[in-house]
XYZ file of C-alpha atoms in Angstrom:
463
model
C 105.088 69.422 121.363
C 107.974 67.803 119.747
C 107.112 65.454 117.013
C 106.077 61.994 117.596
C 108.082 58.876 116.966
C 107.004 55.296 115.013
C 108.771 52.645 114.450
C 107.656 50.813 111.364
C 108.732 46.220 111.281
C 108.265 45.147 108.640
C 110.360 41.745 106.315
C 109.091 43.646 103.134
C 110.727 46.998 102.387
C 107.790 47.842 100.451
C 105.511 47.526 102.949
C 107.732 49.560 105.395
C 107.766 52.531 102.701
C 103.988 52.554 102.279
C 103.246 52.787 105.906
C 106.007 55.190 106.447
C 104.359 57.383 104.072
C 101.118 57.599 105.310
C 102.928 58.586 108.678
C 104.886 60.887 107.774
C 101.823 63.040 106.433
C 100.096 62.311 109.978
C 103.095 64.525 111.145
C 104.956 61.624 112.267
C 109.054 61.511 112.341
C 109.210 57.743 110.601
C 111.939 55.182 111.510
C 111.778 51.328 109.348
C 113.708 48.433 109.642
C 113.091 45.165 107.681
C 114.499 43.202 110.540
C 112.431 42.668 113.752
C 115.899 42.146 115.762
C 117.327 45.175 114.650
C 113.948 46.893 115.718
C 114.662 45.613 119.429
C 118.109 47.309 119.677
C 116.549 50.471 118.499
C 113.909 50.448 120.819
C 116.570 49.985 123.341
C 118.707 52.620 121.933
C 116.001 55.910 120.976
C 112.668 54.416 122.168
C 109.247 55.094 120.185
C 105.914 56.511 120.851
C 104.054 53.784 118.423
C 105.360 50.817 116.731
C 104.006 49.007 114.169
C 104.905 45.573 112.861
C 104.164 42.980 110.891
C 103.035 39.418 112.871
C 104.824 37.257 110.696
C 108.628 37.285 109.866
C 111.512 35.331 110.092
C 113.645 34.965 113.106
C 111.727 36.944 115.222
C 107.746 36.944 114.641
C 105.865 39.959 115.662
C 104.268 38.597 119.121
C 107.964 37.417 120.220
C 108.747 41.218 119.393
C 106.030 42.868 120.625
C 107.181 40.891 124.537
C 110.554 41.934 123.955
C 109.624 46.149 123.297
C 107.518 45.573 126.469
C 110.604 44.931 128.906
C 112.458 47.500 127.144
C 109.814 50.356 126.926
C 105.883 49.990 128.681
C 104.526 53.449 127.080
C 104.718 52.584 123.329
C 101.666 51.942 121.396
C 102.092 48.867 119.514
C 99.882 48.330 116.258
C 100.229 44.827 114.479
C 100.356 44.182 110.257
C 98.608 40.887 109.974
C 97.688 39.090 106.564
C 93.879 37.678 106.688
C 94.850 34.243 107.184
C 95.937 34.747 110.927
C 93.665 37.505 111.905
C 92.754 34.837 114.591
C 95.932 35.675 116.189
C 96.309 39.342 115.915
C 92.990 39.333 117.447
C 95.095 37.582 120.750
C 97.754 39.650 120.270
C 94.917 42.730 121.238
C 93.942 40.701 124.251
C 97.222 40.383 125.264
C 98.141 44.145 124.969
C 98.429 45.207 121.351
C 96.434 48.520 120.556
C 95.052 47.696 117.674
C 95.857 44.953 114.041
C 95.872 46.081 110.191
C 94.595 43.781 107.818
C 96.887 43.034 104.641
C 96.681 44.511 102.105
C 95.714 47.327 103.524
C 94.496 50.772 101.970
C 95.340 54.340 103.315
C 92.663 54.772 104.881
C 93.030 50.936 107.093
C 95.809 52.209 108.449
C 94.863 56.181 108.947
C 92.025 55.221 111.003
C 93.718 53.067 113.955
C 96.771 55.231 113.798
C 94.678 58.356 114.644
C 92.857 56.654 117.966
C 96.394 55.286 119.052
C 97.994 58.805 118.440
C 95.025 60.495 120.062
C 95.300 58.240 122.880
C 99.329 58.142 123.059
C 98.891 62.269 122.817
C 97.076 62.132 125.968
C 99.076 60.158 127.569
C 102.176 62.825 127.397
C 100.134 65.226 128.239
C 98.819 63.596 131.713
C 102.837 62.552 132.300
C 103.618 66.135 132.330
C 100.101 67.094 134.647
C 101.586 64.311 137.010
C 105.351 65.446 136.429
C 104.323 69.080 136.934
C 102.252 68.035 139.992
C 105.113 66.365 141.922
C 107.900 68.991 141.344
C 105.903 72.277 141.020
C 102.472 72.879 141.930
C 102.522 70.704 145.366
C 102.977 71.417 148.870
C 102.529 67.807 150.340
C 99.308 66.778 148.603
C 97.852 70.505 147.905
C 98.208 70.596 144.733
C 98.008 74.077 142.271
C 99.158 76.548 139.769
C 96.900 79.980 140.496
C 98.291 82.956 142.273
C 95.641 82.068 144.889
C 97.475 78.453 145.839
C 100.593 80.255 144.858
C 100.040 82.620 147.157
C 99.406 80.159 150.088
C 101.898 77.978 149.774
C 104.049 80.796 150.275
C 102.138 81.784 153.908
C 102.344 77.709 154.382
C 106.037 77.499 154.112
C 106.550 80.589 156.550
C 104.379 79.454 159.413
C 105.876 76.641 159.123
C 108.981 77.595 159.863
C 107.784 79.861 162.982
C 106.063 78.472 165.941
C 103.059 80.663 166.508
C 99.227 79.997 165.940
C 97.629 79.519 162.531
C 93.881 80.016 161.623
C 92.813 78.124 158.931
C 89.590 79.235 156.917
C 87.670 78.145 153.852
C 84.005 76.726 152.741
C 83.821 73.046 153.394
C 86.061 71.168 151.409
C 88.781 72.776 150.471
C 91.461 70.930 152.554
C 91.926 73.225 155.786
C 93.086 69.686 156.985
C 95.539 69.300 154.095
C 97.197 72.831 154.697
C 97.354 71.880 158.830
C 99.067 68.713 158.285
C 101.836 69.782 155.733
C 102.157 72.840 158.040
C 103.144 70.329 160.814
C 104.782 67.911 158.137
C 107.528 70.182 157.173
C 107.959 71.730 161.068
C 110.425 70.941 163.822
C 107.891 69.206 165.671
C 107.323 66.741 162.567
C 108.400 64.110 164.296
C 105.879 64.594 167.154
C 101.727 63.922 167.254
C 99.697 65.814 164.760
C 96.418 65.503 167.125
C 92.766 66.181 165.090
C 90.097 67.630 167.541
C 86.814 68.284 165.890
C 85.065 70.763 167.911
C 81.697 70.256 165.915
C 81.905 66.857 165.729
C 82.192 65.460 169.593
C 79.187 66.585 171.988
C 79.089 68.994 174.400
C 78.648 67.894 177.411
C 82.117 65.093 176.607
C 84.283 67.594 174.561
C 86.123 69.314 177.888
C 86.853 65.719 179.086
C 88.243 65.357 175.510
C 90.380 68.196 175.359
C 91.536 68.321 179.029
C 90.913 64.998 180.565
C 89.841 64.515 184.295
C 90.661 63.377 187.143
C 89.371 60.013 189.281
C 86.324 60.416 190.816
C 85.386 64.230 189.127
C 81.918 62.940 187.894
C 79.956 59.805 187.355
C 81.741 56.943 185.288
C 85.222 58.332 185.706
C 86.659 55.855 187.517
C 90.464 56.656 186.593
C 91.931 59.921 185.817
C 92.101 60.281 181.809
C 94.260 62.438 179.469
C 93.139 64.542 177.521
C 93.876 65.340 173.739
C 95.486 68.627 174.538
C 98.279 66.355 176.672
C 98.701 64.010 173.676
C 99.487 66.897 171.602
C 102.153 67.932 174.172
C 105.704 68.770 172.237
C 103.527 68.135 168.636
C 100.868 70.194 166.857
C 96.919 70.287 168.578
C 94.818 70.458 165.021
C 91.160 72.340 165.757
C 88.839 71.646 163.694
C 85.912 73.571 163.602
C 86.953 75.939 166.107
C 83.892 78.533 165.781
C 82.083 75.751 167.335
C 83.959 75.053 170.729
C 81.905 76.604 173.540
C 82.683 79.772 175.459
C 83.473 78.263 178.576
C 86.035 76.065 176.532
C 87.306 78.532 174.891
C 88.848 80.356 178.260
C 90.565 77.600 178.780
C 92.162 77.081 175.348
C 93.328 81.247 175.602
C 94.811 80.120 178.855
C 96.951 77.838 177.351
C 97.713 79.667 174.131
C 98.975 82.212 176.914
C 100.093 80.740 179.078
C 101.102 76.607 177.852
C 98.424 75.286 181.563
C 95.767 74.063 181.621
C 93.634 72.154 184.359
C 91.719 68.281 184.381
C 88.381 68.509 184.784
C 88.519 67.777 189.494
C 91.498 68.707 189.282
C 93.436 72.158 191.126
C 97.013 71.821 190.326
C 97.417 73.266 186.620
C 99.529 71.395 184.038
C 102.573 72.861 181.342
C 102.141 71.395 177.778
C 104.058 72.561 174.915
C 101.759 72.284 172.080
C 101.491 74.391 168.860
C 97.771 75.193 168.000
C 96.703 75.444 164.371
C 92.832 75.921 164.041
C 90.454 75.989 161.336
C 86.480 77.032 160.452
C 84.092 77.577 157.239
C 82.548 80.134 159.776
C 83.086 83.979 159.462
C 84.488 84.113 162.980
C 84.656 88.222 163.115
C 80.456 87.854 162.934
C 80.786 85.144 165.810
C 82.662 87.538 167.643
C 80.016 89.962 167.556
C 77.599 87.730 168.052
C 78.771 86.979 171.327
C 79.262 83.297 170.518
C 83.513 83.753 170.053
C 85.968 85.250 172.086
C 87.624 88.469 170.494
C 91.006 87.567 172.762
C 90.947 84.062 171.379
C 90.354 84.935 167.899
C 93.516 87.084 167.992
C 95.597 84.737 169.538
C 94.534 82.692 166.847
C 94.705 84.579 163.969
C 98.578 84.988 164.802
C 99.068 83.726 161.022
C 95.968 83.549 158.638
C 95.295 81.283 156.040
C 92.269 81.674 153.664
C 91.564 79.046 151.278
C 90.157 79.955 147.837
C 86.627 78.313 146.612
C 87.501 75.780 143.737
C 85.482 78.240 141.948
C 88.279 80.787 142.314
C 90.894 78.783 140.791
C 89.728 76.791 137.811
C 92.917 76.765 136.641
C 93.806 74.358 139.127
C 90.970 71.717 138.078
C 93.602 69.688 135.436
C 96.086 69.796 137.901
C 93.678 68.193 140.684
C 91.614 65.857 138.374
C 95.176 64.116 137.259
C 96.531 63.907 141.150
C 93.069 62.029 141.439
C 93.209 60.387 139.007
C 96.356 58.857 140.124
C 95.448 58.120 143.605
C 92.193 56.508 142.353
C 93.543 54.631 139.875
C 94.816 51.644 141.173
C 91.261 50.740 142.569
C 90.841 49.715 139.200
C 94.081 48.392 138.375
C 92.607 45.484 135.392
C 91.196 49.195 133.461
C 94.790 50.569 133.491
C 93.864 54.120 133.621
C 96.428 56.369 132.368
C 94.116 59.815 132.322
C 91.473 62.067 131.510
C 89.539 63.090 128.017
C 89.735 66.816 126.923
C 86.291 67.429 126.973
C 85.838 65.807 130.712
C 88.593 68.156 131.880
C 86.552 70.889 130.482
C 83.766 69.813 131.436
C 84.829 69.773 135.354
C 86.101 73.118 134.732
C 82.678 74.644 134.020
C 80.995 72.930 136.709
C 81.069 75.513 140.018
C 82.058 72.795 142.737
C 80.135 73.620 145.677
C 81.845 70.689 147.797
C 85.046 71.884 146.486
C 88.319 69.785 146.035
C 86.397 67.175 148.174
C 83.834 67.243 145.522
C 86.047 66.812 142.727
C 88.053 64.197 144.425
C 84.413 61.734 144.748
C 83.590 63.232 141.197
C 87.089 61.499 140.187
C 86.182 58.442 141.914
C 82.928 57.651 140.799
C 84.167 58.290 136.659
C 87.261 55.619 137.655
C 84.286 53.099 139.060
C 82.710 53.542 135.467
C 84.792 53.703 132.864
C 86.069 51.699 130.332
C 89.495 53.006 130.519
C 92.507 53.626 130.473
C 91.297 57.704 129.610
C 88.274 58.542 131.847
C 86.271 60.008 129.385
C 83.582 63.357 129.807
C 80.412 60.862 129.774
C 81.421 59.058 132.769
C 81.640 61.598 135.152
C 78.469 62.382 137.355
C 75.453 63.644 135.727
C 74.644 66.578 137.516
C 78.316 67.910 136.859
C 77.504 67.909 132.535
C 74.283 69.381 133.058
C 75.706 72.737 134.991
C 75.309 74.304 132.121
C 72.385 73.497 131.218
C 71.215 74.500 134.757
C 72.650 77.923 134.277
C 71.137 78.988 131.359
C 67.933 77.996 133.078
C 68.709 80.467 135.902
C 68.277 83.162 133.497
C 64.165 82.370 133.409
C 64.544 82.548 137.075
C 62.074 85.371 137.864
C 63.338 88.107 140.429
C 61.798 88.447 143.501
C 62.814 89.133 147.347
C 65.931 87.303 148.335
C 64.395 86.158 151.640
C 61.536 84.598 149.486
C 64.177 82.796 147.024
C 66.474 81.397 149.750
C 63.314 80.180 150.992
C 62.010 78.989 148.346
C 65.845 77.305 147.397
C 65.964 75.448 150.553
C 62.519 74.236 150.308
C 63.155 72.870 146.655
C 66.674 71.549 147.374
C 65.379 69.410 150.276
C 62.346 68.180 148.372
C 65.018 67.215 145.512
C 66.695 64.957 148.338
C 63.829 63.459 149.599
C 63.107 62.506 146.481
C 66.166 61.572 145.424
C 66.425 58.934 149.324
C 62.385 58.012 148.518
C 61.618 59.780 151.560
C 64.596 58.513 153.882
C 65.156 61.528 155.943
C 69.067 59.529 156.841
C 70.124 59.246 153.750
C 68.201 62.905 152.130
C 70.499 64.642 155.167
C 73.646 62.652 153.818
C 73.091 64.074 150.660
C 72.420 67.390 151.919
C 75.480 67.787 154.090
C 73.610 68.210 157.230
C 72.090 66.186 160.514
C 69.099 64.203 160.426
C 67.358 66.048 163.387
C 68.399 69.416 161.547
C 66.685 68.101 158.330
C 63.728 67.196 160.351
C 63.614 70.819 161.434
C 63.838 72.321 158.149
C 60.841 69.946 157.113
C 58.862 70.810 159.773
C 58.983 74.586 159.283
C 58.495 74.866 155.712
C 55.860 72.100 155.704
C 56.729 69.767 153.590
C 55.226 66.383 153.385
C 56.422 63.186 153.414
C 54.022 61.106 152.093
C 54.168 63.100 148.916
C 57.590 63.167 148.352
C 58.280 59.677 149.138
C 56.434 58.622 146.095
C 57.604 60.923 143.696
C 60.631 59.646 142.513
């Protein structure tokens, strides 16, 4: 990084020279002037990372000079030099946005301490600005962020997919950004001006999904009081995104296969087929080849969908992307706490994030940044403001070395019981809240509690 540039402004040349000597020892490129009017032009012409100005000066005092600087250069850090009698004015200046003040007369340490804090802040701001620029120019594809070899390869495949009309199958763990990939491909394709219709195959009740997908005609079943267009028709000439495709019932897989092969479907209760022109992108966190072996998923449908496969790696396999992602999410969410004037995230906070394994992947990272923004005082998100479980990751990994060896089946049973117990204790025995913490359905959690023999009365009072 190039030397940071500083401007020292004081109507006493001896003060300028004294401050300049201290700043140059700290490695800054220093310019001085005894005229605040001249200083305004210097800022306008060159720009500075740091400005140190006397508060009381002829023609234009330090506060008016500060206002002029802010009109020209919003990023420079501004420090006031003030005599003892004007300290209240200096405190008011800090409330106004001045970074700090130095009393006059001063010792070298009274200059160095606020200076070093200011320089650390400035360097962090510049690093974060660089990362933001990288995100915007080199490392992003429609809000998908990264520069790891894995993500660069995915960008390459996505560009080819966007220029194609072939079906795409996006696979990866929950939270890796499968829908983002689907939307990015659609937005960069010839269908970008047409609809992007999302269907979560696992979220719609089994009795409703056929009607939701393919529509129905009036009188085809109880409650069908009018003809209804399905989501497949809604996506005509656009893109149909089938999320959690592995949850689609076998009888509906046949209908979807017909759309992919023939471009035709039939509404429930109708006899006439309808034509549709849709580009299908599907996504799943399941192993579809295993589902095929278990007769839960049609092999012919798999190969129709898997023309362009995109496998998204978990975040733990691309930790070098975490700083880029973290800064992207700071930018995305800092507006929710605009009064804190958040500019970035500290290095040790980024390191803590890189040390964490993120089972919830990019979605969990984003939630962690949003949490930290809520708790930070600003302007830099600090390590201790991250969620506590992230900071405890290293401690937990060390504890894992003391776990006794046992059959994997027993270990999985013991872990599942422990993690469910922890969620129940955290939620005070509230099953719905515990299910939310574990990202599973309430009914599923109730079954596991019964099978594992967990006593709800004992856990509800354990916290």
